[in-house]
Structure formats: C-alpha cells, structure tokens
XYZ file of C-alpha atoms in Angstrom:
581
model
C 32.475 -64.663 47.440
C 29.254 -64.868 49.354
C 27.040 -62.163 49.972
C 27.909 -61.719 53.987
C 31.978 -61.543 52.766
C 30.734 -58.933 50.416
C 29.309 -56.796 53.278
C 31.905 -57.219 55.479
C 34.478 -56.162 53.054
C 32.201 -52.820 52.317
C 31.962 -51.642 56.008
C 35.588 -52.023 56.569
C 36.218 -49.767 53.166
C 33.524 -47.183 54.906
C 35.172 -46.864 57.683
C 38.058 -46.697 56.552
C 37.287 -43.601 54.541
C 35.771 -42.055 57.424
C 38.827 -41.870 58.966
C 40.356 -40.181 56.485
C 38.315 -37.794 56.207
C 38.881 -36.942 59.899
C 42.401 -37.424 59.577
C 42.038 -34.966 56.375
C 40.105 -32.261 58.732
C 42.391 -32.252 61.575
C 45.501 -31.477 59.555
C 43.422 -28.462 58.041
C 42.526 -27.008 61.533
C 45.939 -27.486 62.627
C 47.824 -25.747 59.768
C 45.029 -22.662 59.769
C 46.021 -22.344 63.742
C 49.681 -22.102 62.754
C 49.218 -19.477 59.875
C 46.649 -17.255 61.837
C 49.395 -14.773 63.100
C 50.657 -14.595 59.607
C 47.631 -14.009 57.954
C 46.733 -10.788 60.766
C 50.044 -9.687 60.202
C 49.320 -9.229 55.998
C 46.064 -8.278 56.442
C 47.243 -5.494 58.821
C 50.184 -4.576 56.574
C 47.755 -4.323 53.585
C 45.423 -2.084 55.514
C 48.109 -0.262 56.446
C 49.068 0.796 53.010
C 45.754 1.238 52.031
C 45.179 4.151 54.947
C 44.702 7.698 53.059
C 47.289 10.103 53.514
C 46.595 13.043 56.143
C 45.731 16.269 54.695
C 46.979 19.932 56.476
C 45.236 23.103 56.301
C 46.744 26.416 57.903
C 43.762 28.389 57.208
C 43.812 31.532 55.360
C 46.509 34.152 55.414
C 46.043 37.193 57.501
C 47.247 40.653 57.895
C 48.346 41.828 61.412
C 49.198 44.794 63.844
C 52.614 44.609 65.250
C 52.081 43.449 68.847
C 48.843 42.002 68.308
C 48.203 38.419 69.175
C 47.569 36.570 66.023
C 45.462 33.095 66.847
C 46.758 29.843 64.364
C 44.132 27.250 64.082
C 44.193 24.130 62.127
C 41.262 22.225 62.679
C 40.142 22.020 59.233
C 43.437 19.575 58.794
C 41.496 16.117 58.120
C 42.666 11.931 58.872
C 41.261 8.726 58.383
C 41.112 8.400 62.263
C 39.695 12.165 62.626
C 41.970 15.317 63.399
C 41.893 14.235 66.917
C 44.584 11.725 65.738
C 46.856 14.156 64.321
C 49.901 15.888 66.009
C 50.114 19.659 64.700
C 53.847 21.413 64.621
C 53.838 25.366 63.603
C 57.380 27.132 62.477
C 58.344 29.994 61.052
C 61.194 32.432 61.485
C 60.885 35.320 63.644
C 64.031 37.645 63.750
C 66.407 35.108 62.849
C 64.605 32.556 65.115
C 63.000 29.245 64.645
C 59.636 29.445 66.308
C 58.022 26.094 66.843
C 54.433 25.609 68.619
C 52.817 22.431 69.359
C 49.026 22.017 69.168
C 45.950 22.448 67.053
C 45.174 25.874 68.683
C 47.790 28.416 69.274
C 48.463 32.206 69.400
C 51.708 33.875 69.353
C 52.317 37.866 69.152
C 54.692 39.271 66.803
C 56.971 42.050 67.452
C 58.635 42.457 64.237
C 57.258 44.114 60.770
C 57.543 41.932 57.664
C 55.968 38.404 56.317
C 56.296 35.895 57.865
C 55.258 32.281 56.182
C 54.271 29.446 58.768
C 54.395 26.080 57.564
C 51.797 23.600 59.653
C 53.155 19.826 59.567
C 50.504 17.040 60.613
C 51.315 13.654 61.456
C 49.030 10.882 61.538
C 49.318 7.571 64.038
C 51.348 5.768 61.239
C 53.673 8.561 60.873
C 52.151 9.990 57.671
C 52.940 13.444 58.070
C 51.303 17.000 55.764
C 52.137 20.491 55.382
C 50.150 23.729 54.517
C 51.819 26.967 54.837
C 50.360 30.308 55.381
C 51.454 34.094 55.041
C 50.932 36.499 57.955
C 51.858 40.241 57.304
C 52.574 42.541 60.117
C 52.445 46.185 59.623
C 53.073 48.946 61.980
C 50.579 50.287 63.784
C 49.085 54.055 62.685
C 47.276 55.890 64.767
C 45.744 59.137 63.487
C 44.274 60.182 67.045
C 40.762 60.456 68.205
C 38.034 61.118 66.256
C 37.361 64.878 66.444
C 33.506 67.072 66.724
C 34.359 70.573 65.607
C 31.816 73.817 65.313
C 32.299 76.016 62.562
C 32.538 79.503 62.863
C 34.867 79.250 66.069
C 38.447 79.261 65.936
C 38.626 75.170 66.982
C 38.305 74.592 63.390
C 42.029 74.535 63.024
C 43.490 71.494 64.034
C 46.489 69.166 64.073
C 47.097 65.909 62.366
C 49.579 63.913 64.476
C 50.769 60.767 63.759
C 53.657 60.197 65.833
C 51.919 58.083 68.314
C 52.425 55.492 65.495
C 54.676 52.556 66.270
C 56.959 49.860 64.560
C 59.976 48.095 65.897
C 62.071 49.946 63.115
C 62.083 53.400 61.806
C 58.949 54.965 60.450
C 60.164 56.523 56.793
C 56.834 58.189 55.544
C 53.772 59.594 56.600
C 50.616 60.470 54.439
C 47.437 62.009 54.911
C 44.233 61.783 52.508
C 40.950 63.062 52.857
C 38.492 64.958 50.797
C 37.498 68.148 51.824
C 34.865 70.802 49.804
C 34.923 68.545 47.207
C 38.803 68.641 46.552
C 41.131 65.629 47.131
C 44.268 66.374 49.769
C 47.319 64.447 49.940
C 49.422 65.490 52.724
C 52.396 63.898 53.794
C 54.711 64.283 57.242
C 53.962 63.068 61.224
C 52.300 66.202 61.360
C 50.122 68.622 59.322
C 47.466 71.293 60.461
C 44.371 72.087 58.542
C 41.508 73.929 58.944
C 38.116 72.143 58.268
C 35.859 75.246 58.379
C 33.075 73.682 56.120
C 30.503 71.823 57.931
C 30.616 68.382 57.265
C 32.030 65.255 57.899
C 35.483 64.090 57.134
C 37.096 60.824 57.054
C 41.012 61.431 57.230
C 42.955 58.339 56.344
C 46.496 57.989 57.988
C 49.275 56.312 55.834
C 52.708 55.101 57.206
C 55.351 53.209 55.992
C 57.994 51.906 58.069
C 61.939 50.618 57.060
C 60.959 47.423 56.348
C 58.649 48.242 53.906
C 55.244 47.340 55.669
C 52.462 49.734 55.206
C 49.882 50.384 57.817
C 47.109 52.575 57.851
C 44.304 54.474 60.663
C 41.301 56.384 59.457
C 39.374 59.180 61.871
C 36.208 60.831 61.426
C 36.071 64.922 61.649
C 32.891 66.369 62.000
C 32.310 69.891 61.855
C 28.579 70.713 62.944
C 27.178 74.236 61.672
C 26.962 76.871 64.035
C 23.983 76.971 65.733
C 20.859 79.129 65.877
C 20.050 81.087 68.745
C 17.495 79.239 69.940
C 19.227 76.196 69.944
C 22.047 77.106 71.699
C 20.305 78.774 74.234
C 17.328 76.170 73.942
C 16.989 76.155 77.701
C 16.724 79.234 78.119
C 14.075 79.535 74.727
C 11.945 76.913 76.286
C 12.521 76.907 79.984
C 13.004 80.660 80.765
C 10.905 82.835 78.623
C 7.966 80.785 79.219
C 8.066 81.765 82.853
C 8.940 85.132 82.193
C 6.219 85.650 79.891
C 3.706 84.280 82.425
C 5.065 86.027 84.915
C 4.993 89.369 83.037
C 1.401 88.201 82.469
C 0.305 88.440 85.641
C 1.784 91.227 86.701
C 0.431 93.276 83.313
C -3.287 91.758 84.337
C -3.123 92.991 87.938
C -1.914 96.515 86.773
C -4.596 96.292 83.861
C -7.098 96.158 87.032
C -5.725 98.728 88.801
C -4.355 96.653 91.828
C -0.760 96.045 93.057
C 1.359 93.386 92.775
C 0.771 91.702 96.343
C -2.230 92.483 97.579
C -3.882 91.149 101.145
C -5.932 89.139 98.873
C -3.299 87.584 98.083
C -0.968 87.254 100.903
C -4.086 85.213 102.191
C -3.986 82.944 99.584
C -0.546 82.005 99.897
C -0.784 81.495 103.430
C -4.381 78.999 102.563
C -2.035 77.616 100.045
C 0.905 76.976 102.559
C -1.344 75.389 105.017
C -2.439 73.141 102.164
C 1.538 72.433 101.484
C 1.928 71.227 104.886
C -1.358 69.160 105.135
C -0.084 66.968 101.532
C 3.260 67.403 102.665
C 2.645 65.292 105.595
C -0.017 62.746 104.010
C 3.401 62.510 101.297
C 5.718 62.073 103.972
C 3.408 58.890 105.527
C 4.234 57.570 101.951
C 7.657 55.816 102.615
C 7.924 54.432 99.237
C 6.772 58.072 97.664
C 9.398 59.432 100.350
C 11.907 57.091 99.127
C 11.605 58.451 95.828
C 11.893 62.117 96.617
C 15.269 61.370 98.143
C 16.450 59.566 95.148
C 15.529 61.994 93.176
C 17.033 64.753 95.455
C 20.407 63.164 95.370
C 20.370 63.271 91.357
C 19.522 67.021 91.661
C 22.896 67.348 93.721
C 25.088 64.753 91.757
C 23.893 66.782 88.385
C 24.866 70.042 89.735
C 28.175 69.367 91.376
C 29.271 66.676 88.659
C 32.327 68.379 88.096
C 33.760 68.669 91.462
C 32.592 64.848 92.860
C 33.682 63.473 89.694
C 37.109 62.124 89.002
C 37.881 64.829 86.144
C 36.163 67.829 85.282
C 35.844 66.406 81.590
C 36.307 62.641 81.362
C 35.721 62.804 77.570
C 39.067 65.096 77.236
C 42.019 62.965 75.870
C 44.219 63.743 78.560
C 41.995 62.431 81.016
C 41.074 58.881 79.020
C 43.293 55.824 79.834
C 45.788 54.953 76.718
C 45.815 51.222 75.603
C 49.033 49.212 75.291
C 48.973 49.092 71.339
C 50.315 52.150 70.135
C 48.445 55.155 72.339
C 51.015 57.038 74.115
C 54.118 54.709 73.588
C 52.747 52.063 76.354
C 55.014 49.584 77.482
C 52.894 47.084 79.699
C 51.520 43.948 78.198
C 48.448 44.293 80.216
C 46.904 47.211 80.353
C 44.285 47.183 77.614
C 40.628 48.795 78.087
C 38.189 48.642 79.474
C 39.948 48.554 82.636
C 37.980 46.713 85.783
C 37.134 49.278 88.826
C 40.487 49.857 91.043
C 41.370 52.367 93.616
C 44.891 52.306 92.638
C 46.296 55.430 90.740
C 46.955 55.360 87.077
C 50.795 54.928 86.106
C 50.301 57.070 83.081
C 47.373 59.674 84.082
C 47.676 59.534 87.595
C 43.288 59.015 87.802
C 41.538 56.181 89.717
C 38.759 54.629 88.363
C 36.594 53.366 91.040
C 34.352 51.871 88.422
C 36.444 51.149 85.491
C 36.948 52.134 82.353
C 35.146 51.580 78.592
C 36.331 51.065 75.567
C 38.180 54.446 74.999
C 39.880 54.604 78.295
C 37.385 56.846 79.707
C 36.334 56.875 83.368
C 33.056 55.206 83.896
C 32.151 56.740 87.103
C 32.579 60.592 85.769
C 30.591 59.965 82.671
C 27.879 58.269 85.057
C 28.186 61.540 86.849
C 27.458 63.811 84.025
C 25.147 61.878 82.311
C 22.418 62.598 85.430
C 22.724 66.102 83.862
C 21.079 64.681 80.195
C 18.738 62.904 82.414
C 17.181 65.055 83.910
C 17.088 67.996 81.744
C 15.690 65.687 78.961
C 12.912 64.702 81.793
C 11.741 68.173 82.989
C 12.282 70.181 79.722
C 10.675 67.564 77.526
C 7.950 66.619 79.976
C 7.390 70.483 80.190
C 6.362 70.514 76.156
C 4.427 67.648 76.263
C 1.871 68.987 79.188
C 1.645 72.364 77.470
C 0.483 70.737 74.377
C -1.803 67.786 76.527
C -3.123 70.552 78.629
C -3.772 73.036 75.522
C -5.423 70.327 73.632
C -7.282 68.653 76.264
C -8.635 72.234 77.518
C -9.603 73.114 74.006
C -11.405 69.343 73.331
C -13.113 68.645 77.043
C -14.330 72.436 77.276
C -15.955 73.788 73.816
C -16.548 70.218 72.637
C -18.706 68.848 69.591
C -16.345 70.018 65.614
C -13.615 71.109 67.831
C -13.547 67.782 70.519
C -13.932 65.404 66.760
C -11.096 67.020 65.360
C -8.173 67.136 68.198
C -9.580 63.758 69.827
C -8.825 62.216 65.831
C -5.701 64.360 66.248
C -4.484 62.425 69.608
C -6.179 59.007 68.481
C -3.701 59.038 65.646
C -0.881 59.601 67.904
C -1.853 57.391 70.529
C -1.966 54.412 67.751
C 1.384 55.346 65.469
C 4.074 53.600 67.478
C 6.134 56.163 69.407
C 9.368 54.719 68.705
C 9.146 54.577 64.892
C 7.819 57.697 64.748
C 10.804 59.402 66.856
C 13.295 57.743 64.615
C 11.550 59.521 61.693
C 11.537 63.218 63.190
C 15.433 62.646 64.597
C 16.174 61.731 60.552
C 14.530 65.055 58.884
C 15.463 67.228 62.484
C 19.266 65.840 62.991
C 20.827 64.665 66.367
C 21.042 67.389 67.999
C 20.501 67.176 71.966
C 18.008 69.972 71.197
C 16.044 67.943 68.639
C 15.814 65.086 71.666
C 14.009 67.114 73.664
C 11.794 68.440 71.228
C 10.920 65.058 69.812
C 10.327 63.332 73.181
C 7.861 66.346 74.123
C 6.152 66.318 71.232
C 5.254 62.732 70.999
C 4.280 62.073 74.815
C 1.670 64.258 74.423
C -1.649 62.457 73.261
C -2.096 60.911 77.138
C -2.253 63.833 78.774
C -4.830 65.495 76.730
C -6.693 62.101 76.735
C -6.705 62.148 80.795
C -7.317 66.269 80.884
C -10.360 66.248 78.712
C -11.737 63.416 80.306
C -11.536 65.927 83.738
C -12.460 69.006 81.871
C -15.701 66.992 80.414
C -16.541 66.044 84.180
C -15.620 69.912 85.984
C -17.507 71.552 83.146
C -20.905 70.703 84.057
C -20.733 71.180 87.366
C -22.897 74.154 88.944
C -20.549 77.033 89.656
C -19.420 76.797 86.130
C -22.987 77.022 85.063
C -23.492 79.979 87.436
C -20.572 82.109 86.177
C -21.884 81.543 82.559
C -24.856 82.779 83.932
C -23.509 86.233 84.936
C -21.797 86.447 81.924
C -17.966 84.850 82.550
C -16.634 84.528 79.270
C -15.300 81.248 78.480
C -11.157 82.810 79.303
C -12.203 83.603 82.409
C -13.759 79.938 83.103
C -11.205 78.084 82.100
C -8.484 80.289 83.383
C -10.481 80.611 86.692
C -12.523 77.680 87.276
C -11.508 74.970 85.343
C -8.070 75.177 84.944
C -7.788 75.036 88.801
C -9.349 71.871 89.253
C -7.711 69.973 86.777
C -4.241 70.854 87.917
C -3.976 68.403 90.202
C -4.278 65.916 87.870
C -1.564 67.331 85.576
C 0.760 67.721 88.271
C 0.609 64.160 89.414
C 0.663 62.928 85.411
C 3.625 64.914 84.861
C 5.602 63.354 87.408
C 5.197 60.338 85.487
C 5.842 61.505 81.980
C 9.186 62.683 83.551
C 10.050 59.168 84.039
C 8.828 57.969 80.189
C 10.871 61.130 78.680
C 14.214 60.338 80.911
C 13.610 56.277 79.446
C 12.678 57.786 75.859
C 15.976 59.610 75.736
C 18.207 56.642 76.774
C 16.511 54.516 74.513
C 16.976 56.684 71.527
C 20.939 57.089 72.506
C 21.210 53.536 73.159
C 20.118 53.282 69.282
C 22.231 55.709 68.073
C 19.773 58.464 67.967
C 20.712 61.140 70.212
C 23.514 63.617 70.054
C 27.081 61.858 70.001
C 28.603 65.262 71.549
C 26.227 64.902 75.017
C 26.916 62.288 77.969
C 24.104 60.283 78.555
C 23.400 57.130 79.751
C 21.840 55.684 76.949
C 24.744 56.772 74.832
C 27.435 54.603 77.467
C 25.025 51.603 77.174
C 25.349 52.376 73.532
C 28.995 52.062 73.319
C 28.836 49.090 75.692
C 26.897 47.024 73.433
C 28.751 47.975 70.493
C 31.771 46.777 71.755
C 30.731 43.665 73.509
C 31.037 44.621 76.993
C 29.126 42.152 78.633
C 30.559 39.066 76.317
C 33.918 40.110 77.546
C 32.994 40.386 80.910
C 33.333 44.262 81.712
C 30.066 44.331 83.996
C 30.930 47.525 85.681
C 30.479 49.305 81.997
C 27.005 48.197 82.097
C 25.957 48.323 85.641
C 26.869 51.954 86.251
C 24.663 53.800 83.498
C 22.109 50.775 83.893
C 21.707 51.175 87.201
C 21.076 54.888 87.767
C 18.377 54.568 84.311
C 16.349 52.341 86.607
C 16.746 54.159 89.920
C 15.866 57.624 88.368
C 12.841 56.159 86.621
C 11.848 54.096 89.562
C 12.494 57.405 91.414
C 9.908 59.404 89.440
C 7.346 56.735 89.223
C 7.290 56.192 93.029
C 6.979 60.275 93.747
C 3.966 60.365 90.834
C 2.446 57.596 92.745
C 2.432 58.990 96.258
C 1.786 62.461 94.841
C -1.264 60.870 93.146
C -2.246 59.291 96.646
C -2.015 62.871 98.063
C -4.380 64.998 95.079
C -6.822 62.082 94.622
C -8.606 61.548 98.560
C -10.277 58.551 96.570
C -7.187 56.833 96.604
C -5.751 57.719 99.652
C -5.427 54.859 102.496
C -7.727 55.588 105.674
C-alpha cells in the first residue's frame, strides 16, 4: 500500500471516530433531559426526610385568679423554616368543654376553680406536628379588705376582719386568718373575726380561703397602728404657728406697759396710717405687675379651694371606702366585665356609688379630683409653716453673723457653708429615717434645711445697714446692740426677707411633693406628691391614665409658678433698683 492510501485510510478512521464521539454526547444530553424531573423529585423527597422535626413549647405553668385573663404564648416553639412557619392549636377542658384557640398569642379568662392542663400542638409546612402541655391553676380570689392606719390609745383599735367579699364560682368552705401580733402567732379561722391591735406597730394579716373544689387562694393587708401622739405634734400648728404670734404679741404689749404707755397710742395710730399709705403706694406699683398680679390670683384661688375642699369636692373624704370605686375582680361582688380602675374622667354617675368623677379615678378607685382638692391643703400648709422655720432660723443666724461679726460671723457662716454644700435631698432622707414620716416631721425637715440662703442673703444686708451713719449715731448715745437691731436694723432688712420668703414658699411646697413622690412623707396625709407617688408605682402613664397624672401635676406647677411670680413682683416693689421706670 503506498504511502498516500495509507493517509487516506487514517483520515477516514478519524473522522469516523469523531462522529462517534458526537453521536456518544448527544445521547448523554438527551437521556440527562429526560431524567431531570426524576432526579428533583428524589432529591426533594430526600430533603424532605431529612427536615428536623418541629419542637413545641407552652411556656411555664402559672397560677391564676378566677376571672383573670391568663395570656398563652408560644413563641419559644422552634422549626427549620422559623416559628413563623408553624400553625399553633391550644385545648384544654373548661367545665366539660373543649376549648380550642388558634394562634401563637392568645388570652382566655377562666371562670372556673381547678387545673386545668393545655396541650399546645405545632405543625410545620410538611405536616410535622409537636405538643407541649402546661398546667394553669385557678384559685378563688381572697380579699382581706383595705389596708388599715390605726392610732393607739383610741377606741379605732378594734377592728373587723372580713372576708366575705371573697369570690369563687363554687362554695367557699374555710376561712383563715394569720398574723403575728406582740410577738405571739394567731390563727384565726371564719369570714369574719374582730381583733384589737392596740400595740403600735405594723401588722401584716394574711387571708386564707379554700373553696369546694379544693383551690386555695390567699390576700395579705398591712395594719399599722401609729403611737399616740405628743402634744405638740398633734397640735403642731398650733405649737409652731400660734404661740409664736402670741408670744410676740404678748411681747409687745408687756414692752409698752414696761414703759408706761398704752396699747395704741397717737404715735402709733400715725404709723399705721404712714404704713397704709405705703400699702397703697406698693400695692399699686404690684398691681402694674400683671404677671406678679397673675400670681396673687392663683394663689388666692388655692387659699379658697383649701378651705372649702370639703364642700366643692365630690366627697367629704375620698379616701373613705365607701366613697372609692370597687373593681370588677372580687370588690363588692361586681358583675361588669369592664369596669376596672383607674377609671377615665366621666360625668356620668357611678352604678355602684352613685359619685362622678370628672377626672377619673387611680388605682384604688378613689376620686382624683377630691384628692386634688385636699391635697392644696398639704400644700400650702407645708409652704407657709415650713417657710416660717426656715426664715426664723436665716434671719436669727444672719442677724447674729452680719451684725457682731469676726469669732461669731467664722463660726455660723462655716455653720451655713456646710449646709449650703451637703445636698439637700440626701440629707432630708436621713432626718425623715431617725424622725419617722410623720406630716409633722415634713415640715420640720423642709424648714430646717432651707435655711442656709436666707442667712447668706440677710447677713450680706445686715453687713451693708450696719455701717451706715444713724447706726453709728445711736451707738454713740449709748443704744445697746437689742435696741439696734430690733430698731434699726431689723427694719431695713425686712424687706428683703419678705420678698425671699415668698420664694422659699415655693421650694418648701416642691420639697414636700418631692419627698412624697419618694415615699417619704406621711402615707395618712393627701398630697400631691403622694398621688404622683401612687401613679408611678402603678404605671399610670404606661397604661395610659393621663388624667392621674395631670391633675396633681398640674396644680404642683401652678402653685409654685404662683409663688415665684408674686416673690418676683414683690421683689420689683421693695427693691426701687429693680423697678421698671
């Protein structure tokens, strides 16, 4: 064979295998179209099977009121796909019915004792379903009434334990009391008991009750019985209000008599009519004031609201129980659904006390607008009385520092600097823990920490008046230093105190709600400060009930404001240097 057969022969045999390769390829592609479908099918079908199964969690079991809304929540419950994926089933048998609720989130209310177990079922997209159960008990509801403040020594001591406001959807078989009192444990049993707690002291009393089915529920109230009180501090306004005018009074009427003069002489019938031309010279510069005149109306209308509180207000006594709106679970055997405090403001009567409440209720069912009412009363006596101590004892000091100066100035001006740095705050939550909550002990404590700036601002005058030339002429003829500062010095720096005082007034009246809003003041006394208090303690303005906080809220900053514009203007009027031409 020659050489160009031999070539031929080898191209033809190439080619030929080319195509079979091709032929090879396309048979390949073709079967692999066909069997695609197939293949996704068993690959699905194997991921399918490999899928975890879901998991179901109930959350954690729970013990109940009866009537209470009980909240079921499964969003722990976990998937491959997420818990978004899963469809959630609650049931459970509630007297004698199957109860079945559909979601992640749901809330149902029960109205029969016993336990109850809820099984949760989840089920996946592939139909993979898992339970979880959980056990929810409900007892009966006790209620061992309010909490009670007694004062030993009177004959309120004695009181009654009733339980019978209690409720269950069976019978109630068996009340019991516990408490220790004067060391010794009591076990009482029966709806009702009475026992005298005559020992000061405070009680916890622990309500018991046990109803047919067997469930137990249980309330606990607090009894305390405060000590009975000193004179003075029952009659504190009268210790340190009234005898302080009396006894300056009956000092200037034992002085005149001491000289031999009567009690009104022409001298000074003159002076009073110098001083009421004076009155009606600032009244009118005070009057031009509008803001200053603004304030004195304010401040007027508190006067009236805090004397005629009991006849403007909706009750006479809005912290009495008979006047404080019952909830629906378990005060008073309430049937409604809907009437839970705190109540919003309405004008329409109450269908179980008969009240309005033109701005709502709080948290115990008590009207806001009467305890607004009465609180101006705290207010304001906190404001004058403790202002009162706090610019005798500025004025005192100040005198003392500004007039005789060098050991005696070093030692009362360390005295105030001391004060003036310690924070006031801390240092009235100190003195209310050794002294006790007593509304008394407010007062005290205000006035006797508000000091230190007006003895600063008083010695600063006295320093300034004391050098002057009529002082150093009545030195001269032999004025004893009584007699200067009584006559000469003491007149020229009242104007100053007066004007300062106004403005304490305001820091006292926002001292006191600040220390009630804490839980410092007396828990027996409306306030403000003590309905903020409560307000905050119970979420008001989370759960919406604005009116709670408004009310008190509001007349803190108008009788501040008040006071601050009236100490301004009267400022305006004493000081000509400030006064507009």
């Amino acid at each position: 064979m020659t050489d160009t057969e031999i070539s031929v022969t080898g191209s033809v045999a190439s080619v030929r295998h080319v195509i079979g390769l091709a032929a090879i390829c396309f048979l390949i592609a073709v079967f692999a179209a066909a069997s695609a479908p197939l293949l996704a099918a068993v690959a699905g079908d194997a991921s399918a099977s490999s899928m975890a199964l879901p998991t179901a969690d109930a959350g954690p079991d729970r013990t109940i009121l009866i009537g209470n809304w009980t909240y079921l929540n499964g969003n722990k419950s976990t998937a491959d796909g997420g818990n978004e994926s899963l469809a959630y089933n609650w049931t459970f048998i509630d007297g004698g019915e199957l109860i079945a609720l559909l979601g992640e989130n749901v809330s149902y209310r029960f109205t029969h004792t016993g336990v109850f177990v809820i099984t949760l079922t989840v089920t996946d997209p592939l139909n993979q379903t898992a339970t979880d159960q959980l056990t929810v008990a409900v007892v009966p509801k006790a209620y061992a009434g309010p909490d009670r403040v007694l004062k030993a020594g009177t004959n309120t001591t004695l009181i009654e334990l009733n339980g019978t406001s209690s409720s269950s959807d069976v019978a109630i078989v068996a009340y019991y009391w516990t408490f220790v009192y004067a060391g010794t444990a009591y076990n009482l049993s029966g709806p009702v008991n009475a026992f005298d707690f005559a020992s000061p002291g405070k009680y916890a009393v622990k309500l018991t009750v046990v109803d047919a089915n067997g469930m137990v529920g249980s309330d606990t109230i607090t009894v305390t019985v405060k000590r009975q009180p000193y004179f003075y501090e029952e009659h504190w306004l009268f210790t340190f209000v009234g005898m302080p005018i009396i006894i300056a009074i009956s000092y200037m009427v034992f002085m005149k008599w001491r000289r031999g003069a009567g009690i009104i002489t022409p001298t000074d019938i003159e002076k009073a009519k110098l001083q009421w031309k004076n009155f009606r010279k600032n009244w009118s510069i005070f009057k031009a004031n509008r803001l200053g005149f603004a304030g004195l109306v304010t401040l007027l209308v508190f006067v009236v609201i805090a004397v005629a509180a009991p006849w403007i207000s909706t009750v006479p006594d809005p912290t009495a129980l008979d006047n404080q709106e019952p909830n629906d679970y378990g005060d008073r055997n309430i049937t409604t659904d809907d009437w839970v405090n705190p109540l919003p403001p309405s004008f329409d009567p109450s269908p179980y006390t008969g009240l309005t409440h033109p701005w709502g209720t709080d948290h115990k069912g008590q009207d806001v607008y009467s305890l607004t009412m009465f609180g101006t009363r705290a207010s304001l006596i906190v404001g004058l009385v403790a202002t009162g101590i706090s610019v005798v004892l500025g004025t005192i000091i100040g005198l003392a520092a500004g007039y005789f100066g060098r050991v005696t100035d070093e030692v009362l001006m360390r005295v105030t600097d001391f004060f003036l740095v310690l924070p006031w705050f801390p240092l009235m939550i100190v003195m209310m823990a050794i002294l006790g909550r007593e509304f008394v002990w407010v007062v005290v404590v205000i006035g006797i920490t508000s000091w230190p700036s007006t003895a600063r601002v008083v010695r600063s005058q006295v320093l300034t008046v004391k050098e002057r030339q009529f002082i150093q002429r009545a030195r001269a003829v032999g004025a004893g230093d009584a007699h200067i500062l009584r006559t000469h010095i003491m007149p020229n720096v009242l104007p100053l105190i007066f004007a300062n005082t106004v403005l304490l007034i305001a820091i006292a009246i926002f001292s006191e709600a600040f220390l009630d809003f804490f839980g410092l003041g007396d828990p027996t006394v409306i306030s403000w400060g003590a309905m903020l208090e409560a307000a905050y303690d119970f979420d008001a303005f989370i759960g919406g009930a604005w009116w709670w906080i408004a009310a008190p809220g509001t007349a803190i900053v108008a009788m501040v404001l008040a006071f601050s514009l009236v100490g301004y203007a009267i400022d305006d009027v004493l000081n000509p240097k400030l006064r507009r031409r």
